[in-house]
PDB file of C-alpha atoms in Angstrom:
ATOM      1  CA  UNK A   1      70.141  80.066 111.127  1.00 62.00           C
ATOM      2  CA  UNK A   2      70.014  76.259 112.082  1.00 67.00           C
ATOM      3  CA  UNK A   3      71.404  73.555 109.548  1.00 71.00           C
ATOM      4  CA  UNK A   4      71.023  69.931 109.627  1.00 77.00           C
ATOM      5  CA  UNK A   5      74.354  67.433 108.162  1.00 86.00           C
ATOM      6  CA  UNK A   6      73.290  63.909 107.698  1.00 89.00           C
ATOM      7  CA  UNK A   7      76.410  61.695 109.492  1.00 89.00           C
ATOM      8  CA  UNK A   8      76.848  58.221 108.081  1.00 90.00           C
ATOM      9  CA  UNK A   9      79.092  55.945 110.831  1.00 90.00           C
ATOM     10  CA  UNK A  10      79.970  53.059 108.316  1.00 90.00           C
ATOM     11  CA  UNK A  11      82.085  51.067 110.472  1.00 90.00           C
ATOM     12  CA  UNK A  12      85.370  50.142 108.679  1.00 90.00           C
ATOM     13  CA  UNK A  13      84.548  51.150 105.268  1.00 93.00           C
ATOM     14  CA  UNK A  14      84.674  54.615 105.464  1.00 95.00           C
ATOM     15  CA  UNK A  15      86.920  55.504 102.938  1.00 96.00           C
ATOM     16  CA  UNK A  16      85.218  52.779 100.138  1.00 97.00           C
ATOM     17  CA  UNK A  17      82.198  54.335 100.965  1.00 96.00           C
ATOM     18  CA  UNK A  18      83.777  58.107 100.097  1.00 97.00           C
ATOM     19  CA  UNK A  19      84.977  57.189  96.893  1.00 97.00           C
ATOM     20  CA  UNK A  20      81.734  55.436  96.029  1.00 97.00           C
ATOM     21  CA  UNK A  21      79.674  58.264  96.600  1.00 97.00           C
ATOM     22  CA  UNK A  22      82.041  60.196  95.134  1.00 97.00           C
ATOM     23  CA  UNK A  23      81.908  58.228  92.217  1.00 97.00           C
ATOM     24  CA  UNK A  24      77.754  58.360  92.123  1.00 96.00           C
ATOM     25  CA  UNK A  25      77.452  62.384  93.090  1.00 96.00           C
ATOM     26  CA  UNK A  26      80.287  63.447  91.715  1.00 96.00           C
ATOM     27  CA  UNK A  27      81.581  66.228  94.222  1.00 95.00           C
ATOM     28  CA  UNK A  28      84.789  66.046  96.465  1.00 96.00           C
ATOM     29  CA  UNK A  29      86.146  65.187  99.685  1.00 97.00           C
ATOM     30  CA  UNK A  30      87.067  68.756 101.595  1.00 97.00           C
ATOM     31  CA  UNK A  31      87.791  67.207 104.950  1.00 96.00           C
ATOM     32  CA  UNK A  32      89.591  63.837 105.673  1.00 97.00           C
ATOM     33  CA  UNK A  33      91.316  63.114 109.046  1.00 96.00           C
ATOM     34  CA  UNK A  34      92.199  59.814 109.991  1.00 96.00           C
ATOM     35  CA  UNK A  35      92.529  58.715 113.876  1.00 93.00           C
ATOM     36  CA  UNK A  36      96.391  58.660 113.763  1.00 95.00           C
ATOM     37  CA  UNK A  37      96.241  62.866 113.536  1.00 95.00           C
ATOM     38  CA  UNK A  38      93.724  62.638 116.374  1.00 92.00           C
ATOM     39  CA  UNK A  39      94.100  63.028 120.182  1.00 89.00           C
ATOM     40  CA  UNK A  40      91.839  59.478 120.148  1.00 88.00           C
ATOM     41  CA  UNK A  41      93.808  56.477 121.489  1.00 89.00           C
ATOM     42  CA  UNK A  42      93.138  53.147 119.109  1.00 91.00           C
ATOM     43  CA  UNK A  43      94.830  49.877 118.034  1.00 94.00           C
ATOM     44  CA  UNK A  44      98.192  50.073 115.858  1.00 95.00           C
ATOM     45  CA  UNK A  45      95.084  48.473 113.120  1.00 93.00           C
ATOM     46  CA  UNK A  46      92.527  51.250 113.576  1.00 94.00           C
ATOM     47  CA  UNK A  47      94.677  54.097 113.664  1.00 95.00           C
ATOM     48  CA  UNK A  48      94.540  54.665 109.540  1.00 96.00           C
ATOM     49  CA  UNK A  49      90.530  54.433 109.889  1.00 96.00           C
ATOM     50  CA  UNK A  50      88.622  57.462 109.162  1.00 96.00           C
ATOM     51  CA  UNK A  51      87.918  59.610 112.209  1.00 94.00           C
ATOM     52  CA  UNK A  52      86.146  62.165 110.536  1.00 94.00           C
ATOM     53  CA  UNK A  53      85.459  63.602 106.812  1.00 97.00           C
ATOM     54  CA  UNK A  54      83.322  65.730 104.801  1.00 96.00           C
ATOM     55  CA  UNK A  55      81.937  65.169 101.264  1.00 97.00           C
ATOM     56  CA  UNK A  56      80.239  67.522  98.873  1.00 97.00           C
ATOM     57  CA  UNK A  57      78.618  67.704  95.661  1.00 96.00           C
ATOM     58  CA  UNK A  58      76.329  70.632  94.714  1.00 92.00           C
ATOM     59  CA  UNK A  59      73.886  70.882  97.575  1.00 92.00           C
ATOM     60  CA  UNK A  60      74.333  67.416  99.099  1.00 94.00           C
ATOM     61  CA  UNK A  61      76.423  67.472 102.179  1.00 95.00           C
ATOM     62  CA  UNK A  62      77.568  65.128 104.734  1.00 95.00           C
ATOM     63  CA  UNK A  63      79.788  63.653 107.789  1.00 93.00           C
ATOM     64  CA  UNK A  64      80.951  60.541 107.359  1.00 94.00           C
ATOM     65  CA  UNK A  65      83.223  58.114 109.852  1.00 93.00           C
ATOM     66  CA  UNK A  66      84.247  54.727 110.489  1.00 93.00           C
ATOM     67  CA  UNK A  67      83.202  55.694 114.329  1.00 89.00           C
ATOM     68  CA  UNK A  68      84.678  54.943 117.650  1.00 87.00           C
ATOM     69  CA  UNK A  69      86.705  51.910 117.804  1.00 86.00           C
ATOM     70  CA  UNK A  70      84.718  49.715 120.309  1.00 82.00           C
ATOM     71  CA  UNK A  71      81.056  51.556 119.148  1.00 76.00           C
ATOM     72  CA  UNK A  72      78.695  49.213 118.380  1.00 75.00           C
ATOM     73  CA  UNK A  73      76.948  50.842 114.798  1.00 71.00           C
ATOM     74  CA  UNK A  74      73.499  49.928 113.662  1.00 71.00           C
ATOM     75  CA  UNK A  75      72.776  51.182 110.185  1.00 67.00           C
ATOM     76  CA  UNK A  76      69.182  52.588 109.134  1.00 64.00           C
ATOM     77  CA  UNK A  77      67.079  52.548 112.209  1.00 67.00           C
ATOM     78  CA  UNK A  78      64.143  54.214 110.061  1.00 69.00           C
ATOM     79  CA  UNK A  79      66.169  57.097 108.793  1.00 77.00           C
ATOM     80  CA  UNK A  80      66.934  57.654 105.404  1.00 84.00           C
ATOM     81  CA  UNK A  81      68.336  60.196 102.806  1.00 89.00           C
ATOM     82  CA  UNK A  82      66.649  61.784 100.432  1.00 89.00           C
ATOM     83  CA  UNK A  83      67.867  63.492  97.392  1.00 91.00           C
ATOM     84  CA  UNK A  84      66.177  65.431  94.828  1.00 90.00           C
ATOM     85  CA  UNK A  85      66.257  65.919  91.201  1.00 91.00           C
ATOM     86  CA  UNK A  86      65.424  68.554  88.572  1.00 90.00           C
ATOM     87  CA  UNK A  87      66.775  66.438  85.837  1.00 91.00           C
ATOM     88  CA  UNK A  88      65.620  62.706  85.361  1.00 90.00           C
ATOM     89  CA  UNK A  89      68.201  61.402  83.434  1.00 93.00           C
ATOM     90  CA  UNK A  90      70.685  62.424  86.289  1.00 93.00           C
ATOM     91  CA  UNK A  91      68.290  60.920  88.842  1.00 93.00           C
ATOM     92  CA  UNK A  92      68.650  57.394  86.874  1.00 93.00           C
ATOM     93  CA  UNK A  93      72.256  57.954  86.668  1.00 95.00           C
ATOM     94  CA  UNK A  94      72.600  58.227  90.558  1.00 95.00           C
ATOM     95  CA  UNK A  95      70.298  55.235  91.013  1.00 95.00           C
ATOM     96  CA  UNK A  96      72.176  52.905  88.998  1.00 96.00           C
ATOM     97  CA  UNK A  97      75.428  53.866  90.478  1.00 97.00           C
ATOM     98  CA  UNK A  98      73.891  53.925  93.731  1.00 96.00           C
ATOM     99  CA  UNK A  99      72.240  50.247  93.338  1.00 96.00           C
ATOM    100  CA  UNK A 100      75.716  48.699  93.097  1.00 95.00           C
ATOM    101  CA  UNK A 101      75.970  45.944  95.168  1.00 96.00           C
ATOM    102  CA  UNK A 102      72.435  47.175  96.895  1.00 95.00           C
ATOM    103  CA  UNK A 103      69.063  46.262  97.393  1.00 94.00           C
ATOM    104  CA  UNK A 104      65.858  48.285  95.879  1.00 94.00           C
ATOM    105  CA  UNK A 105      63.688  48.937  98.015  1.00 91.00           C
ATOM    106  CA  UNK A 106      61.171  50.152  94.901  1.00 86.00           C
ATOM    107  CA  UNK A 107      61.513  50.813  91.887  1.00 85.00           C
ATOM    108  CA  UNK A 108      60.181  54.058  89.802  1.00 78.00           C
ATOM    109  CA  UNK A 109      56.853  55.000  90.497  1.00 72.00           C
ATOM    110  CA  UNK A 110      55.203  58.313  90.171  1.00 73.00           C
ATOM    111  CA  UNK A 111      53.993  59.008  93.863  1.00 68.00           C
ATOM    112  CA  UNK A 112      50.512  60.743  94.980  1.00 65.00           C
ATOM    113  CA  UNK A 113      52.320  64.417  94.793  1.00 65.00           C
ATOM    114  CA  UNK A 114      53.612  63.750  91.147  1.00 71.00           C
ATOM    115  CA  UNK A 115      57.226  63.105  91.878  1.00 75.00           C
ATOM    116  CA  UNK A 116      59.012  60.337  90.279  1.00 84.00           C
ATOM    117  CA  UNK A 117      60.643  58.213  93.229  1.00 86.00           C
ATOM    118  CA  UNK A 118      62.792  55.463  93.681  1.00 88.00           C
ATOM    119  CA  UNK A 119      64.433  54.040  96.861  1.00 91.00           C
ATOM    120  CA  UNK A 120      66.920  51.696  97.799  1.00 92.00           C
ATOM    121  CA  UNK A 121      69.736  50.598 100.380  1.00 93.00           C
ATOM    122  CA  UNK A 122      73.424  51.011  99.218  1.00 95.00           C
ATOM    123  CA  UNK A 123      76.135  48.558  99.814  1.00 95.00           C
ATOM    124  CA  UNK A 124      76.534  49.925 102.926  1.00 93.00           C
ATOM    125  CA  UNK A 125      73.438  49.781 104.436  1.00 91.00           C
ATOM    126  CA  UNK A 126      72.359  53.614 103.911  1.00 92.00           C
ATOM    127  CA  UNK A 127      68.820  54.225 102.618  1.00 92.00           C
ATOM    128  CA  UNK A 128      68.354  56.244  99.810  1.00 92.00           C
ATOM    129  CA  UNK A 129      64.909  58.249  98.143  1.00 89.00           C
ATOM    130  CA  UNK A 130      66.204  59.788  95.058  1.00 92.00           C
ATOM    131  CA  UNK A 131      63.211  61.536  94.031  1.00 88.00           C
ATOM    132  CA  UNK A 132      62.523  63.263  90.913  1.00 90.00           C
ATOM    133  CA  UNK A 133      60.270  66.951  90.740  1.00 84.00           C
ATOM    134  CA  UNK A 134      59.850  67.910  87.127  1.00 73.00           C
TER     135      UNK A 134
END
């Protein structure tokens, strides 16, 4: 069996960006290690950045760094995340939460496979289709 972890580099905001998903999915950081308990040589001023960690909330699941000290990080590049919802009123929950500080990209509109979908980019420059199937 194959599986597939989306891994969000968010250069320098790492650990703002855990506790704001945290705060829009719900779910909990099981994995946090920051480059000081690493092997990885950095600057005295990036050694309490996020190396690596691992968030979870029902069945969403990712990686999530503040990458490589010197590695140049372009966010989006046509790749996005979608998430999808049974319940509706959850799925407008996540989108306001999610639209803090963000841009939408569109609003609510039912699509040509009757799903309810929204999407927008987060604070931090991650694209997000929360999409509704009820």
């Amino acid at each position: 069996m194959k599986t597939s972890i989306v891994y969000f580099t968010i250069k320098g905001r790492t650990e703002e960006a855990l506790n704001f998903y945290k705060n829009c999915f719900g779910g909990e950081i099981t994995f946090l290690q920051r480059f000081s308990e690493t092997k990885y040589k950095v600057s005295k001023e990036y050694e309490n950045k996020i190396a690596h960690a691992e968030f979870k909330a029902e069945n969403i699941h990712f990686y999530i760094s503040d990458g490589f000290e010197k590695e140049d990080i372009i966010i989006g590049g046509g790749i996005g995340v979608t998430v999808n919802f049974d319940n509706l009123d959850e799925q407008k929950c996540v989108f306001e939460k999610l639209k803090e500080e963000g841009k939408v990209t569109f609003d609510f509109f039912e699509t040509s496979i009757e799903t309810k979908l929204v999407s927008l980019v987060d604070k931090f420059g991650i694209p997000w289709y929360l999409n509704y199937e009820g």
